Amino acid sequence: MLPETVMERYEAETIELMWQGVWERERAFSVPNPTAPDEADERRTYVLEMLPYPSGELHMGHVKNYTLGDVLAHVRRRSGYRVLRPMGYDAFGLPAENAAIREGGHPRVVAERNIAAIREQMHRMGWAIDWDREVSTHDPSYYRWTQWIFLRFFEQGLAYRREAPVNWCPVDQTVLANEQVIEGHCERCGAEVEMKRLEQWFFRITAYADRLLEEMDLLESWPEHVLTMQRNWIGRSEGSEIVFRIEELDVDIPVFTTRPDTLFGATYFVLAPEHELVPKLVEGTHHEQQVMEYARHAAARSAVERADPEKEKTGVFTGRFITNPVNDELLPIWVADYVLMEYGTGAIMAVPAHDDRDYEFARRYELPVKVVVVPADGELEEGAAYVGHSEDERLVDSAQFSAMSSAEAKTAIVEWLESRGLGRPAVGYRLRDWLLSRQRYWGCPIPILYCDGCGIVPVPDADLPVLLPEVDEYLPKGRSPLAAAEDWLRTTCPRCGGDARRETDTMDTFVDSSWYFIRYCDARNDDAAWDPAIANYWLPVNQYIGGVEHAILHLLYARFFVKVLNDMGLLAFREPFLRLFTQGMIHYLGAKMSKTKGNVVSPDEMVERYGADAVRLYILYMGPAEDDIEWQDAGIEGMSRFLGRLWRLGLEVAERGPVEAPSGAPLVRRAHEAIAKVGDDILRRFQFNTPIAAVIELVNDVYLVKDDPERAGEVRFATETAVSLIQPYAPHLAEELWERLGGGRLWKEPWPQADPALLERETFELVVQVNGRVRDKVEVPVGLSEPELLARAKELPRVRAHVDGKEIRREIVVPGKLVNFVV
RNA sequence: GCCGAAGUGGCGGAAUUGGAAGACGCGCUGGACUCAAAAUCCAGUGGGGCUCUGCCCCGUGCGGGUUCGAUCCCCGCCUUCGGCACCA
């Protein structure tokens, strides 16, 4: 053994930079596309982590995300797979634009500076990425194809334009999608959102609502809670549409309800303030002024006020009455803010006895409450609506439907209405169409022209990309900054040759990230967005890894895109991501890391102090990858210490030279147990913390006997195994030690396979219980019969102490584990 | 309010199919090495008790249940976190 003073110290930075250079020179992780792609190739796999937004600095969430993917990719590749693992940048979007406005300069310059920085940091982490496939969504060679896809959607009628009440952020001066409004506030800047009516572009995602639900069956493994969140977001509910009629005005108003069984309990009728019939109802009546004032006021109210559940519902009577089609009763028509224009038909029948909201409203405005469903025991709670269901509930006061159960009545009443043309079964969705236009500069231009003669005209494919023009002012003033680029704006119509203007809105960045995983497959293709043969070879993604914050939007949008592209025959599969893993967040000092709170642990600093390997190891050792976990400064010290321990062991063992390991030696067996554990944990259980513990244990075991010359062979084998198993986590150190131990390129080395024969034990420790309590343990040979095991157990003095003098009523034997005496 | 996930030593966590609770790391304690310290190596470390080479009791948020046996399954609570929240 070398004296400690002579032992070479572990210099993480030197070793890491050296090996990063080797990987780059040897193109270690480049995976070219096959010349004859075979879609059925079982030995290929696509490991993908979510596209980073290049904010200028890598954060610990990225480190965790990409290290998870890295470990998986290494193990898969060494297990004989062709592994596609690309990287890119979600570079369009508000933050870069805001930074440019703040600091002066061009958003492109800001974005590209940030990309350069984050790329550098990614290289420094040593992630095994195929950099030949790098893409950035802001690059014309990428967004050209984003535009091309938009045009395909447009052709299919899946991209359309309409005026719509939209969420308007007064600070960012732009329209927000519903999803970007959090409790009435802008997701990005926190400002209170206002309502505005504007011409907007939408994707018709609602046309795919059912398929987004049904085709969840095609997914191999997604976290149940993510699927639940998507189901809730889509919010499919089955009910019926029922037509009410205002005789005096000759007007029919349909409503959507999930409770047609309560139709006889309707005591009033409500229209949303924005409902188009409101003005007609009150025109020329003495209610007109009051109602119109109320409607204007309610409609203009910001989402935050309207969504506040604490707020009392308000409304106003219109003076009109509408006929309940089931019994010809006249119901007063109200306009109230608790009815939403965007859901159902913007009108409801109100059944205060059986709906909480209607009940609350009826109490406030002293409207009648009529009970039509009662539980079997007839007990109804005072002062509340009966909304629940009980097994034997029955309808009352509902003409020929009385005495039916709710379920029976639902069908019967709708059938009765349908036969008279007054109703039909219908489905409602919470999901709205995807509002994709943004009145901002830094996004993908929408490739559309407006011609005075031809109207809306798509830009011909041959004219793509529609490049972002240069402008002087990025700050939007209520219209897109693109509108200021006069030369760019004016163009000629490709159909009639007349004057035309360009669309000045840009796309939501979720559009860019809804197809990037396809582009990676064929990233350098200048003739098409992708070659279908190549896309179908790699895709769908076998393992997708990312933050749970994208559980709804990004994942839903990407699924939608793939379904549409599949329908067009451009892709052969219907779901983009077969397996999804959502990682937990990293907290520090008791809170989510954030710049504003100042509790950020910088990956750069940690890499500088401990090296990339220690950071990679610790980020996965902290706990289960799906859990939120707390960063502990002392924790990374521990990992750094372990790497030092492995390093010293490796050098010592290398120094001694090769020695043959006797098969079946204890450390050889221990090494095989570690191999089995690490492989199983990563590949089957998707558990990344316990494999590290297993390797640490192996190293600890080696340390206890490493100086025994008799055991040099098994020590060497166990050390080599530890180095090989830790390679996915700490690739630099592992590579260096592997070379010093006389090996070649470890990243090309096959992943170790456990020898089942060596996992077999000759003896095992039999646990002996009396009445379910452990009383003793004894080492016994494997393969003893049950009576033999029981006999061995009964001999034990401590067992005798608890059994003697008592009657053994039962003997339980779990082969290979334990016996239990019940006395 | 509705839906979902979780609760284990001083801390992060482990226990894979109902079979030894606390692997591994951190922290702490003791020892070795050193003039000393750091680093390193070795050992101990859930709580309580006793007749202390050992043995007994308690212990996985709380209260019940099923079982020879429960961190794991069932019922009812509590707490924390996440999602949705006038969606008719």
XYZ file of N, CA and C (backbone and C1' of nucleotides) in Angstrom, chain A residues 237 257-258 306 311 313 338 340 343 357 430 432 621-622 641 645 677 684-685 687 689 700 765 773 777 798 802 810 812 817 820, chain B residues 3-4 11-16 19-20 23-27 40-43 55-58 68-69 83-88:
310
model
N -68.243 15.814 -18.755
C -69.388 15.372 -17.959
C -70.592 15.139 -18.865
N -77.352 20.464 -18.647
C -77.449 20.039 -17.249
C -77.039 18.588 -17.108
N -76.458 18.279 -15.950
C -76.152 16.883 -15.655
C -77.253 16.280 -14.780
N -64.378 37.608 -10.090
C -65.449 36.710 -10.443
C -65.207 35.291 -9.939
N -66.876 35.335 -2.564
C -67.739 36.417 -3.007
C -69.191 35.936 -3.133
N -72.801 35.595 -4.672
C -73.317 35.642 -6.032
C -74.272 36.830 -6.156
N -72.782 34.176 -11.597
C -72.239 32.843 -11.311
C -72.449 31.878 -12.469
N -71.372 31.033 -16.215
C -70.278 31.336 -17.121
C -70.706 31.166 -18.570
N -69.044 27.975 -20.559
C -69.349 26.564 -20.314
C -70.789 26.288 -20.692
N -75.058 25.993 -5.527
C -74.930 27.366 -6.015
C -76.297 28.004 -6.208
N -64.953 20.837 -19.626
C -64.349 21.996 -18.981
C -63.256 22.571 -19.888
N -61.238 24.127 -22.798
C -61.557 25.145 -23.811
C -60.559 25.029 -24.942
N -29.089 10.968 -4.610
C -29.016 10.225 -3.358
C -29.984 10.809 -2.320
N -30.354 12.063 -2.520
C -31.156 12.802 -1.538
C -32.448 12.104 -1.125
N -17.083 12.687 0.100
C -16.250 11.808 0.905
C -16.255 10.384 0.327
N -13.219 8.084 -1.054
C -13.003 6.741 -0.530
C -12.860 5.734 -1.675
N -28.958 -5.627 -7.561
C -29.736 -4.567 -6.918
C -29.744 -3.287 -7.768
N -36.113 -1.496 -13.387
C -37.477 -1.954 -13.103
C -38.206 -1.021 -12.139
N -37.504 -0.608 -11.075
C -38.197 0.154 -10.028
C -38.097 1.651 -10.219
N -35.826 3.585 -9.349
C -35.414 4.129 -8.053
C -33.925 4.407 -8.143
N -31.939 6.358 -5.730
C -31.164 6.602 -4.513
C -30.579 5.316 -3.933
N -17.773 -0.216 1.370
C -17.517 -0.361 2.810
C -17.048 -1.771 3.137
N -30.067 -16.929 7.332
C -30.352 -16.707 8.735
C -31.848 -16.910 8.952
N -43.198 -12.590 17.718
C -42.080 -11.750 18.162
C -40.790 -12.483 17.901
N -32.309 -16.024 16.090
C -31.987 -16.242 14.679
C -30.951 -17.330 14.643
N -33.168 -19.722 23.627
C -34.044 -18.564 23.849
C -35.479 -18.856 23.386
N -39.255 -19.486 25.831
C -40.595 -18.932 25.596
C -41.626 -19.989 25.250
N -49.720 -23.776 16.969
C -49.561 -23.648 15.524
C -48.101 -23.401 15.185
N -45.802 -21.968 11.958
C -45.838 -21.366 10.621
C -44.421 -21.349 10.075
N -37.037 -17.966 5.134
C -37.134 -16.727 5.906
C -37.264 -16.978 7.401
N -42.524 -19.416 12.913
C -43.241 -18.741 14.000
C -44.029 -19.787 14.780
P -63.824 13.621 -3.052
O -62.589 13.616 -4.059
C -62.758 13.280 -5.427
C -61.475 13.532 -6.177
C -60.235 12.865 -5.602
O -60.157 11.491 -5.906
C -59.719 15.104 -6.120
P -59.397 10.500 -4.887
O -57.866 10.897 -5.033
C -57.173 10.636 -6.242
C -55.824 11.287 -6.224
C -54.865 10.829 -5.140
O -54.277 9.584 -5.439
C -54.764 13.173 -5.312
P -35.733 14.206 13.647
O -34.821 14.674 12.440
C -34.745 16.037 12.050
C -33.830 16.168 10.863
C -34.174 15.285 9.676
O -35.214 15.822 8.888
C -31.876 15.093 10.118
P -36.139 14.828 8.048
O -35.208 14.411 6.830
C -34.826 15.389 5.861
C -34.009 14.729 4.784
C -34.647 13.498 4.154
O -35.638 13.852 3.212
C -32.389 13.032 4.630
P -36.842 12.867 2.907
O -36.086 11.660 2.191
C -36.557 10.340 2.266
C -35.374 9.418 2.189
C -35.717 7.936 2.244
O -35.807 7.446 0.918
C -34.190 8.447 3.955
P -36.732 6.223 0.594
O -36.023 5.005 1.336
C -34.847 4.451 0.759
C -34.442 3.220 1.486
C -35.442 2.078 1.510
O -35.452 1.413 0.274
C -34.381 2.268 3.604
P -36.796 0.792 -0.253
O -37.117 -0.316 0.826
C -36.331 -1.494 0.881
C -36.770 -2.332 2.050
C -38.257 -2.614 2.116
O -38.607 -3.685 1.261
C -37.495 -1.948 4.237
P -40.104 -3.854 0.868
O -40.088 -3.278 -0.617
C -41.279 -3.084 -1.368
C -41.138 -3.714 -2.738
C -41.330 -5.235 -2.753
O -42.001 -5.584 -3.953
C -39.234 -4.700 -3.655
P -43.671 -9.219 3.497
O -42.887 -9.724 4.778
C -42.820 -8.897 5.940
C -42.167 -9.662 7.071
C -40.828 -10.266 6.690
O -40.024 -10.267 7.851
C -42.311 -11.985 7.324
P -39.012 -9.030 8.101
O -38.261 -9.662 9.349
C -38.952 -9.818 10.580
C -38.030 -9.434 11.701
C -37.625 -7.946 11.713
O -37.455 -7.545 13.066
C -35.710 -9.260 11.505
P -29.816 1.350 9.962
O -29.007 0.708 8.738
C -29.049 -0.694 8.510
C -28.980 -0.975 7.030
C -28.001 -0.117 6.236
O -26.685 -0.637 6.325
C -30.060 -0.173 5.113
P -25.471 0.279 6.770
O -25.491 1.438 5.674
C -25.070 1.188 4.345
C -25.310 2.414 3.494
C -24.862 3.730 4.105
O -23.468 3.941 3.965
C -27.040 4.004 3.299
P -22.686 4.762 5.049
O -23.193 6.248 4.791
C -22.878 6.898 3.572
C -23.626 8.202 3.491
C -23.403 9.167 4.637
O -22.188 9.875 4.514
C -25.711 9.025 4.193
P -21.441 10.370 5.800
O -22.403 11.516 6.353
C -22.591 12.712 5.628
C -23.631 13.565 6.300
C -23.315 13.984 7.719
O -22.382 15.054 7.768
C -25.563 13.299 7.587
P -21.279 15.069 8.912
O -22.139 15.255 10.240
C -22.844 16.469 10.476
C -23.718 16.322 11.697
C -22.997 15.902 12.961
O -22.412 17.004 13.619
C -24.919 14.563 12.677
P -12.058 12.583 5.352
O -11.100 11.335 5.589
C -10.349 10.798 4.508
C -9.372 9.776 5.017
C -9.998 8.604 5.747
O -10.470 7.624 4.836
C -8.177 9.411 7.012
P -11.744 6.768 5.175
O -11.173 5.733 6.247
C -10.233 4.745 5.850
C -9.735 4.009 7.060
C -10.825 3.436 7.966
O -11.321 2.209 7.475
C -9.243 4.554 9.299
P -12.821 1.783 7.786
O -12.749 1.388 9.323
C -12.007 0.248 9.747
C -12.056 0.145 11.245
C -13.448 0.153 11.857
O -14.084 -1.105 11.781
C -12.046 1.613 13.078
P -15.669 -1.195 11.713
O -16.117 -0.779 13.181
C -15.901 -1.674 14.267
C -16.231 -1.007 15.572
C -17.674 -0.544 15.743
O -18.544 -1.605 16.071
C -16.204 1.144 16.503
P -29.670 -12.515 24.356
O -30.897 -12.038 25.254
C -31.575 -12.969 26.079
C -32.336 -12.253 27.156
C -33.533 -11.418 26.712
O -34.644 -12.230 26.395
C -32.323 -10.240 28.362
P -35.703 -11.701 25.356
O -36.524 -10.661 26.228
C -37.318 -11.111 27.329
C -37.899 -9.921 28.065
C -38.715 -8.958 27.220
O -40.019 -9.448 27.002
C -37.256 -7.725 28.610
P -40.778 -9.006 25.713
O -41.174 -7.505 26.060
C -42.145 -7.235 27.073
C -42.207 -5.753 27.338
C -42.600 -4.881 26.155
O -43.995 -4.872 25.946
C -40.752 -3.909 27.253
P -44.551 -4.649 24.499
O -44.209 -3.117 24.217
C -44.883 -2.096 24.936
C -44.312 -0.740 24.585
C -44.332 -0.366 23.111
O -45.606 0.087 22.698
C -42.219 0.183 24.011
P -54.750 -16.141 12.412
O -53.345 -15.904 13.111
C -53.108 -16.364 14.432
C -51.641 -16.228 14.745
C -51.036 -14.871 14.411
O -51.257 -13.950 15.449
C -49.647 -16.577 13.563
P -51.679 -12.481 15.084
O -50.374 -11.947 14.341
C -49.184 -11.714 15.112
C -48.046 -11.361 14.205
C -48.287 -10.161 13.296
O -48.026 -8.960 13.991
C -47.357 -11.928 12.039
P -50.238 23.385 -7.057
O -51.386 22.567 -7.798
C -51.096 21.821 -8.964
C -52.296 21.007 -9.355
C -53.572 21.801 -9.579
O -53.606 22.409 -10.854
C -54.056 19.936 -8.234
P -54.309 23.845 -11.003
O -55.849 23.493 -10.823
C -56.521 22.711 -11.799
C -57.888 22.344 -11.308
C -58.804 23.505 -10.950
O -59.348 24.156 -12.088
C -58.951 21.875 -9.279
P -59.489 25.774 -12.015
O -60.575 25.960 -10.872
C -61.908 25.516 -11.111
C -62.622 25.438 -9.805
C -63.072 26.760 -9.215
O -64.232 27.202 -9.889
C -62.248 25.350 -7.500
P -64.502 28.727 -10.044
O -65.808 28.489 -10.938
C -66.380 27.224 -10.881
C -67.638 27.240 -10.015
C -68.897 27.178 -10.870
O -69.766 26.243 -10.286
C -69.058 28.944 -9.305
P -69.467 24.657 -10.478
O -69.232 24.456 -12.041
C -70.332 24.414 -12.934
C -69.908 23.702 -14.192
C -69.136 22.413 -13.950
O -69.552 21.468 -14.897
C -67.821 23.913 -15.232
P -70.281 20.147 -14.363
O -71.722 20.637 -13.886
C -72.766 20.630 -14.798
C -73.916 21.363 -14.185
C -75.089 21.555 -15.134
O -75.959 20.440 -15.064
C -74.529 23.621 -14.145
